[in-house]
Amino acid sequence: MSIPFLDLAAQYRSIKQEIDPAIQSVIDSCAFASGPAVEKFEREFAAYCGVSHCIGVGNGTSAIELILRAYGIGAGDEVITVANSFFASAEAISLANATPILVDCCENDALMDTTKLEAAITKKTKAILPVHLYGQCADMDAINAVAIKHNLLVIEDACQAHGALYKAKKEGLPTGASAKAGSLADAAAFSFYPGKNLGAYGEAGAVTTNDEAIAKKIRMLRDHGMSEKYKHQIVGRNERMDGIQGAVLSVKLKHLDAWNTARRTHAKLYRELLEGNPKIGLFTEHEDRCQNYHLFVVRVQNRDTLQTKLKEKGIQSGIHYPIPIHLQEAYAGKWKKGDFPIAEKLAGEILSLPMYAEMTTEMVREVSETLKACV
Ligand SMILES: *Cc1c(COP(=O)(O)O)cnc(C)c1O
């Protein structure tokens, strides 16, 4: 059996009846850049996340950058994020002309090591940017507590965390008893890159916040600094969301919870089948958080050889991410090897297994059995 890492075609087939007319209606209306379909999605996604404002933007990286700019964070300011995220978490800080400061992650869950935060804070620190990596929320209580103590902003990098819950028991909690990613700090950035749990048919992103002033500023920043047509109050960007993406995302948002539930079911089976194998490490699934399982990541020795073996047997996998941010060429000279040892160690051992809602139980079993045979 050949098993892809992700199967966007299978997802499209399952919603084609809804997606095609939604896209056609945007084409008929010719509201291609922003417009009613984007506004509709913004209302729906704000409600979904439990916040008062959602601002659709061009992508997740810009969502982070525009939040920082809206808060007036820029040259001379420092923003703390983690070493083991996708490069864009730090890149967006640099794009806002601020300085990214990194902390290491915890070995058990690959999330921000909050015990390292205070040592990273200086007089220049303005914000903390935790990443809900692989779709599990960072330890927001600890992070928010440090932020309150030092008067810092907290901005969630929720680019992998659509629908993830914090302080929620895994099953059986009444709705409203827990908070969604995107509502856990001052503002949050989402990416709707096609491969994310909620993916557009192209590039898109969003900011969620309860801060009305910041929401207003981001609406201006994404649209050339305008609040009224051709009246530019500040220098902004062109980071509007496409109408077609708004329409696609509205259709897909209705399915997000079901897709996330399917991912959790697959993750549960993966865990049952892989747990206890001395050669396969699993990350902690915190009891008080409900992951969306954007990725299902295991730890193995001789990872690269193993990945090749799996590929030969028809099983695709990924590495998220093979080089930690501090060792990327783009930041050469800023950090050195050994600065964030846990992030470095994990980068050599992590392997992301196939994970998407449309996978079958047989596929999860096949991947697990093949992996066990190959380690
Ligand atoms: C995908 C992602 C981003 C960037 O989003 P884009 O839409 O690709 O710009 C930022 N941070 C994390 C953790 C991501 O996974």
XYZ file of C-alpha atoms and ligand atoms in Angstrom:
390
model
C 0.000 0.000 0.000
C 1.283 3.449 -0.917
C 0.482 6.040 1.751
C 0.985 9.756 1.159
C 1.965 12.169 3.908
C -1.079 14.296 3.149
C -3.883 13.869 0.593
C -5.475 17.185 -0.339
C -7.186 15.584 -3.343
C -9.108 13.194 -1.068
C -10.283 16.134 1.014
C -11.346 18.081 -2.080
C -13.351 15.098 -3.373
C -15.224 14.966 -0.061
C -16.338 18.631 -0.261
C -16.343 19.289 -4.022
C -20.141 19.745 -4.023
C -19.812 22.673 -1.626
C -16.480 24.130 -2.731
C -17.097 24.449 -6.462
C -20.231 26.631 -6.206
C -18.617 28.722 -3.432
C -15.654 29.517 -5.676
C -17.948 30.118 -8.653
C -19.992 32.638 -6.672
C -16.866 34.718 -5.946
C -15.980 34.609 -9.639
C -19.528 35.692 -10.512
C -19.328 38.564 -8.035
C -15.807 39.544 -9.148
C -14.976 40.466 -5.529
C -11.509 38.969 -5.833
C -9.503 40.980 -3.287
C -11.226 41.187 0.117
C -15.013 41.625 -0.224
C -18.080 39.913 1.238
C -16.719 36.341 1.214
C -13.701 37.421 3.280
C -15.877 39.439 5.675
C -18.180 36.449 6.131
C -15.259 34.163 6.938
C -13.819 36.730 9.357
C -17.092 36.770 11.320
C -17.287 32.981 11.332
C -13.681 32.407 12.364
C -13.844 35.029 15.143
C -16.924 33.250 16.515
C -15.231 29.865 16.149
C -12.168 31.016 18.106
C -14.273 32.825 20.685
C -12.839 36.297 20.045
C -14.409 39.558 18.912
C -12.194 40.235 15.875
C -10.723 38.258 12.991
C -8.788 40.040 10.260
C -8.059 38.045 7.121
C -4.592 38.601 5.660
C -2.361 37.206 2.922
C -0.573 34.487 4.918
C 0.469 33.435 8.414
C 3.888 35.090 8.314
C 2.293 38.460 7.559
C -0.276 37.837 10.284
C 2.572 37.705 12.843
C 4.379 40.658 11.308
C 1.263 42.855 11.184
C 0.407 42.079 14.824
C 3.901 43.199 15.858
C 3.658 46.347 13.732
C 0.188 47.130 15.056
C 1.521 47.013 18.613
C 4.311 49.385 17.586
C 7.000 46.728 17.968
C 9.955 47.341 15.662
C 13.596 48.443 15.529
C 15.378 48.036 18.856
C 12.690 45.768 20.328
C 13.078 42.094 21.172
C 10.489 39.347 20.777
C 10.999 35.910 22.295
C 10.049 32.753 20.385
C 11.262 29.134 20.220
C 14.230 27.630 18.392
C 12.330 24.607 17.039
C 9.548 26.265 15.050
C 9.015 26.814 11.348
C 11.436 29.543 10.246
C 8.611 32.081 9.752
C 8.080 32.477 13.523
C 11.449 34.264 13.748
C 11.372 35.633 10.208
C 8.173 37.593 10.910
C 9.885 39.233 13.914
C 12.797 40.231 11.670
C 10.368 41.498 9.008
C 8.868 43.818 11.618
C 12.445 45.119 12.138
C 12.507 43.704 15.666
C 15.065 41.211 16.988
C 14.102 37.561 17.433
C 15.303 36.066 20.720
C 15.070 32.303 21.014
C 14.517 29.947 23.915
C 14.846 26.173 23.850
C 11.935 23.737 23.890
C 11.074 20.966 26.356
C 12.157 17.493 25.370
C 8.891 15.818 26.368
C 6.482 17.906 24.278
C 8.644 20.011 21.895
C 6.892 23.151 23.217
C 8.457 26.374 24.563
C 10.424 25.709 27.762
C 8.774 28.338 29.939
C 11.434 27.943 32.643
C 13.894 29.517 30.176
C 11.766 32.603 29.548
C 12.818 34.904 32.367
C 16.522 34.549 31.568
C 15.780 35.666 27.994
C 13.985 38.855 29.029
C 15.884 42.155 28.761
C 14.892 45.832 28.919
C 14.233 45.617 25.168
C 11.784 42.705 25.353
C 8.309 43.650 24.188
C 6.529 40.366 23.519
C 6.567 36.580 23.770
C 5.552 34.574 20.698
C 4.834 30.987 21.793
C 4.195 28.422 19.049
C 1.439 25.803 19.383
C 3.695 23.325 17.625
C 2.162 20.315 15.847
C -1.244 21.597 17.020
C -0.744 21.327 20.786
C -1.092 24.561 22.749
C 1.982 25.886 24.532
C 1.826 26.245 28.322
C -0.102 29.515 28.149
C -0.724 29.881 31.892
C 3.009 29.890 32.578
C 3.728 32.160 29.600
C 0.976 34.647 30.449
C 2.158 34.725 34.076
C 5.705 35.663 33.025
C 4.270 38.260 30.624
C 2.127 39.872 33.308
C 5.073 39.979 35.715
C 7.305 41.710 33.135
C 4.579 43.713 31.380
C 4.985 41.980 28.002
C 2.550 41.217 25.222
C 1.813 37.598 24.314
C 1.126 36.733 20.692
C 0.188 33.179 19.790
C 1.740 31.612 16.719
C -1.397 29.550 16.146
C -0.443 28.780 12.541
C -0.688 25.021 13.255
C -3.424 25.145 15.879
C -6.837 25.681 14.237
C -9.383 24.340 16.713
C -6.836 23.203 19.316
C -8.050 23.620 22.903
C -6.296 24.672 26.071
C -7.347 23.552 29.554
C -9.735 21.033 28.119
C -10.106 17.410 29.042
C -9.785 15.342 25.931
C -13.358 14.146 25.656
C -16.584 14.862 27.422
C -16.131 18.464 28.539
C -19.148 20.704 28.041
C -18.548 23.333 25.367
C -17.455 26.643 26.780
C -15.396 24.922 29.459
C -12.190 25.471 27.542
C -10.560 28.035 25.330
C -9.528 27.768 21.700
C -6.134 28.564 20.294
C -6.417 32.106 19.002
C -8.119 33.337 22.170
C -5.386 32.622 24.699
C -3.322 35.830 24.549
C -3.325 39.443 23.299
C -3.530 38.399 19.656
C -2.926 35.311 17.535
C -1.690 34.554 14.035
C -3.150 31.778 11.875
C -1.921 30.390 8.578
C -4.286 28.846 6.046
C -1.486 27.459 3.894
C -3.037 24.537 1.967
C -1.449 21.839 4.142
C -2.682 23.273 7.452
C -5.713 21.745 9.225
C -7.784 24.613 7.832
C -6.184 25.230 4.455
C -7.036 27.670 1.687
C -6.762 26.969 -2.044
C -3.722 29.205 -2.197
C -2.146 31.459 0.428
C -4.090 33.017 3.301
C -3.810 33.865 6.978
C -5.629 35.680 9.768
C -5.226 37.563 13.001
C -7.596 36.984 15.924
C -7.840 39.339 18.886
C -10.217 40.888 21.407
C -8.349 44.192 21.139
C -10.472 46.520 19.013
C -7.764 49.142 18.498
C -5.286 46.524 17.282
C -7.896 44.972 15.002
C -8.530 48.378 13.436
C -4.826 49.010 12.968
C -4.297 45.628 11.319
C -7.199 46.289 8.933
C -5.328 49.420 7.872
C -1.903 47.789 7.765
C -3.080 44.978 5.473
C -4.521 47.525 3.032
C -1.758 50.097 2.380
C -2.407 51.939 5.618
C -5.835 53.133 4.447
C -8.911 53.575 6.596
C -10.764 55.295 3.755
C -10.185 54.781 0.058
C -6.979 56.538 -1.094
C -6.414 58.160 2.299
C -3.229 56.601 3.610
C -2.640 57.383 7.264
C 0.309 55.049 7.746
C 2.650 53.062 5.519
C 1.149 49.590 5.435
C 1.422 46.534 3.216
C -0.652 44.762 0.613
C -1.705 41.747 2.660
C -5.407 41.406 1.898
C -7.073 38.003 1.750
C -8.432 36.859 -1.634
C -12.199 36.562 -1.989
C -11.860 32.996 -3.264
C -9.864 32.016 -0.166
C -12.548 33.510 2.084
C -15.203 31.439 0.320
C -13.135 28.231 0.476
C -12.314 28.771 4.154
C -15.983 29.357 5.071
C -16.906 26.021 3.510
C -14.001 24.205 5.164
C -14.508 25.768 8.608
C -17.798 23.847 8.892
C -15.831 20.605 8.595
C -12.852 21.546 10.768
C -14.069 20.005 14.028
C -14.960 16.717 12.329
C -11.591 16.634 10.560
C -9.743 17.374 13.806
C -11.699 14.623 15.561
C -10.708 12.187 12.805
C -7.065 13.228 13.208
C -7.297 12.629 16.966
C -8.759 9.181 16.338
C -5.828 8.368 14.039
C -3.375 9.751 16.630
C -4.936 7.619 19.339
C -4.489 4.502 17.232
C -0.903 5.465 16.325
C -0.186 5.851 20.040
C -1.765 2.506 20.911
C 0.236 0.734 18.231
C 3.578 2.490 18.827
C 3.567 3.009 22.600
C 6.029 0.832 24.464
C 8.319 0.266 21.505
C 11.762 1.109 22.927
C 12.943 2.481 19.582
C 10.035 4.859 19.022
C 9.566 7.967 21.170
C 6.255 9.798 21.490
C 5.671 13.360 22.655
C 3.554 14.036 25.736
C -0.103 14.680 25.080
C -1.060 17.034 27.936
C -4.244 16.055 29.774
C -5.457 19.657 29.926
C -5.099 20.348 26.200
C -6.843 18.973 23.168
C -4.539 18.838 20.148
C -5.676 19.182 16.574
C -2.837 16.867 15.504
C -1.660 19.052 12.655
C 1.277 16.646 12.688
C 1.894 13.287 14.311
C 5.578 13.272 15.182
C 7.671 10.421 16.572
C 11.305 10.311 17.697
C 13.656 7.714 16.285
C 17.394 7.041 15.970
C 18.972 6.933 12.493
C 16.041 8.996 11.313
C 17.258 9.689 7.769
C 17.942 6.016 6.990
C 14.582 5.103 8.455
C 12.811 7.725 6.366
C 14.404 6.283 3.217
C 13.372 2.745 4.210
C 9.787 3.879 4.758
C 9.796 5.625 1.397
C 10.962 2.413 -0.300
C 7.946 0.708 1.250
C 5.636 3.408 -0.128
C 5.203 5.415 3.053
C 5.820 9.129 2.872
C 6.914 11.092 5.919
C 8.174 14.580 6.762
C 10.579 16.365 9.112
C 9.285 19.404 10.979
C 11.906 20.821 11.081
C 15.333 19.412 10.145
C 17.336 22.576 11.009
C 16.429 24.657 14.075
C 16.019 28.394 13.518
C 19.287 29.338 15.227
C 21.316 27.198 12.823
C 19.703 28.530 9.646
C 22.049 30.272 7.219
C 19.819 33.345 7.188
C 20.818 33.995 10.795
C 24.480 33.010 10.419
C 26.667 34.628 13.063
C 23.768 35.395 15.410
C 23.745 32.058 17.232
C 25.959 28.974 17.299
C 25.652 25.229 17.530
C 24.990 24.194 21.125
C 22.902 27.290 21.983
C 19.636 25.334 22.131
C 20.605 21.700 22.736
C 17.115 20.221 23.029
C 15.988 21.797 19.755
C 19.155 20.474 18.101
C 18.697 16.984 19.530
C 15.054 16.796 18.445
C 15.855 18.090 14.945
C 17.927 14.952 14.367
C 15.306 12.516 15.675
C 11.851 13.753 14.696
C 9.800 12.150 11.957
C 6.272 13.215 10.986
C 4.055 10.290 9.986
C 1.146 10.508 7.509
C -1.696 12.426 9.167
C -4.915 13.713 7.616
C -8.603 13.221 8.296
C -9.265 11.027 5.246
C -6.738 8.365 6.291
C -8.264 4.987 7.048
C -7.651 2.827 10.106
C -5.910 0.345 7.795
C -3.518 3.053 6.662
C -2.630 4.021 10.250
C -2.042 0.335 11.013
C 0.081 -0.138 7.905
C 2.256 2.887 8.725
C 2.673 1.734 12.335
C 3.523 -1.866 11.450
C 5.984 -0.795 8.740
C 7.626 1.692 11.098
C 7.998 -0.947 13.802
C 9.467 -3.375 11.306
C 11.941 -0.761 10.021
C 13.248 0.538 13.365
C 2.823 27.705 8.488
C 3.467 28.409 9.639
C 3.771 29.770 9.616
C 3.685 30.633 8.383
O 2.494 30.642 7.719
P 2.449 30.985 6.154
O 0.995 31.079 5.870
O 3.129 29.885 5.430
O 3.137 32.294 5.979
C 4.268 30.358 10.769
N 4.480 29.640 11.885
C 4.221 28.324 11.943
C 4.465 27.582 13.215
C 3.729 27.655 10.816
O 3.508 26.342 10.874
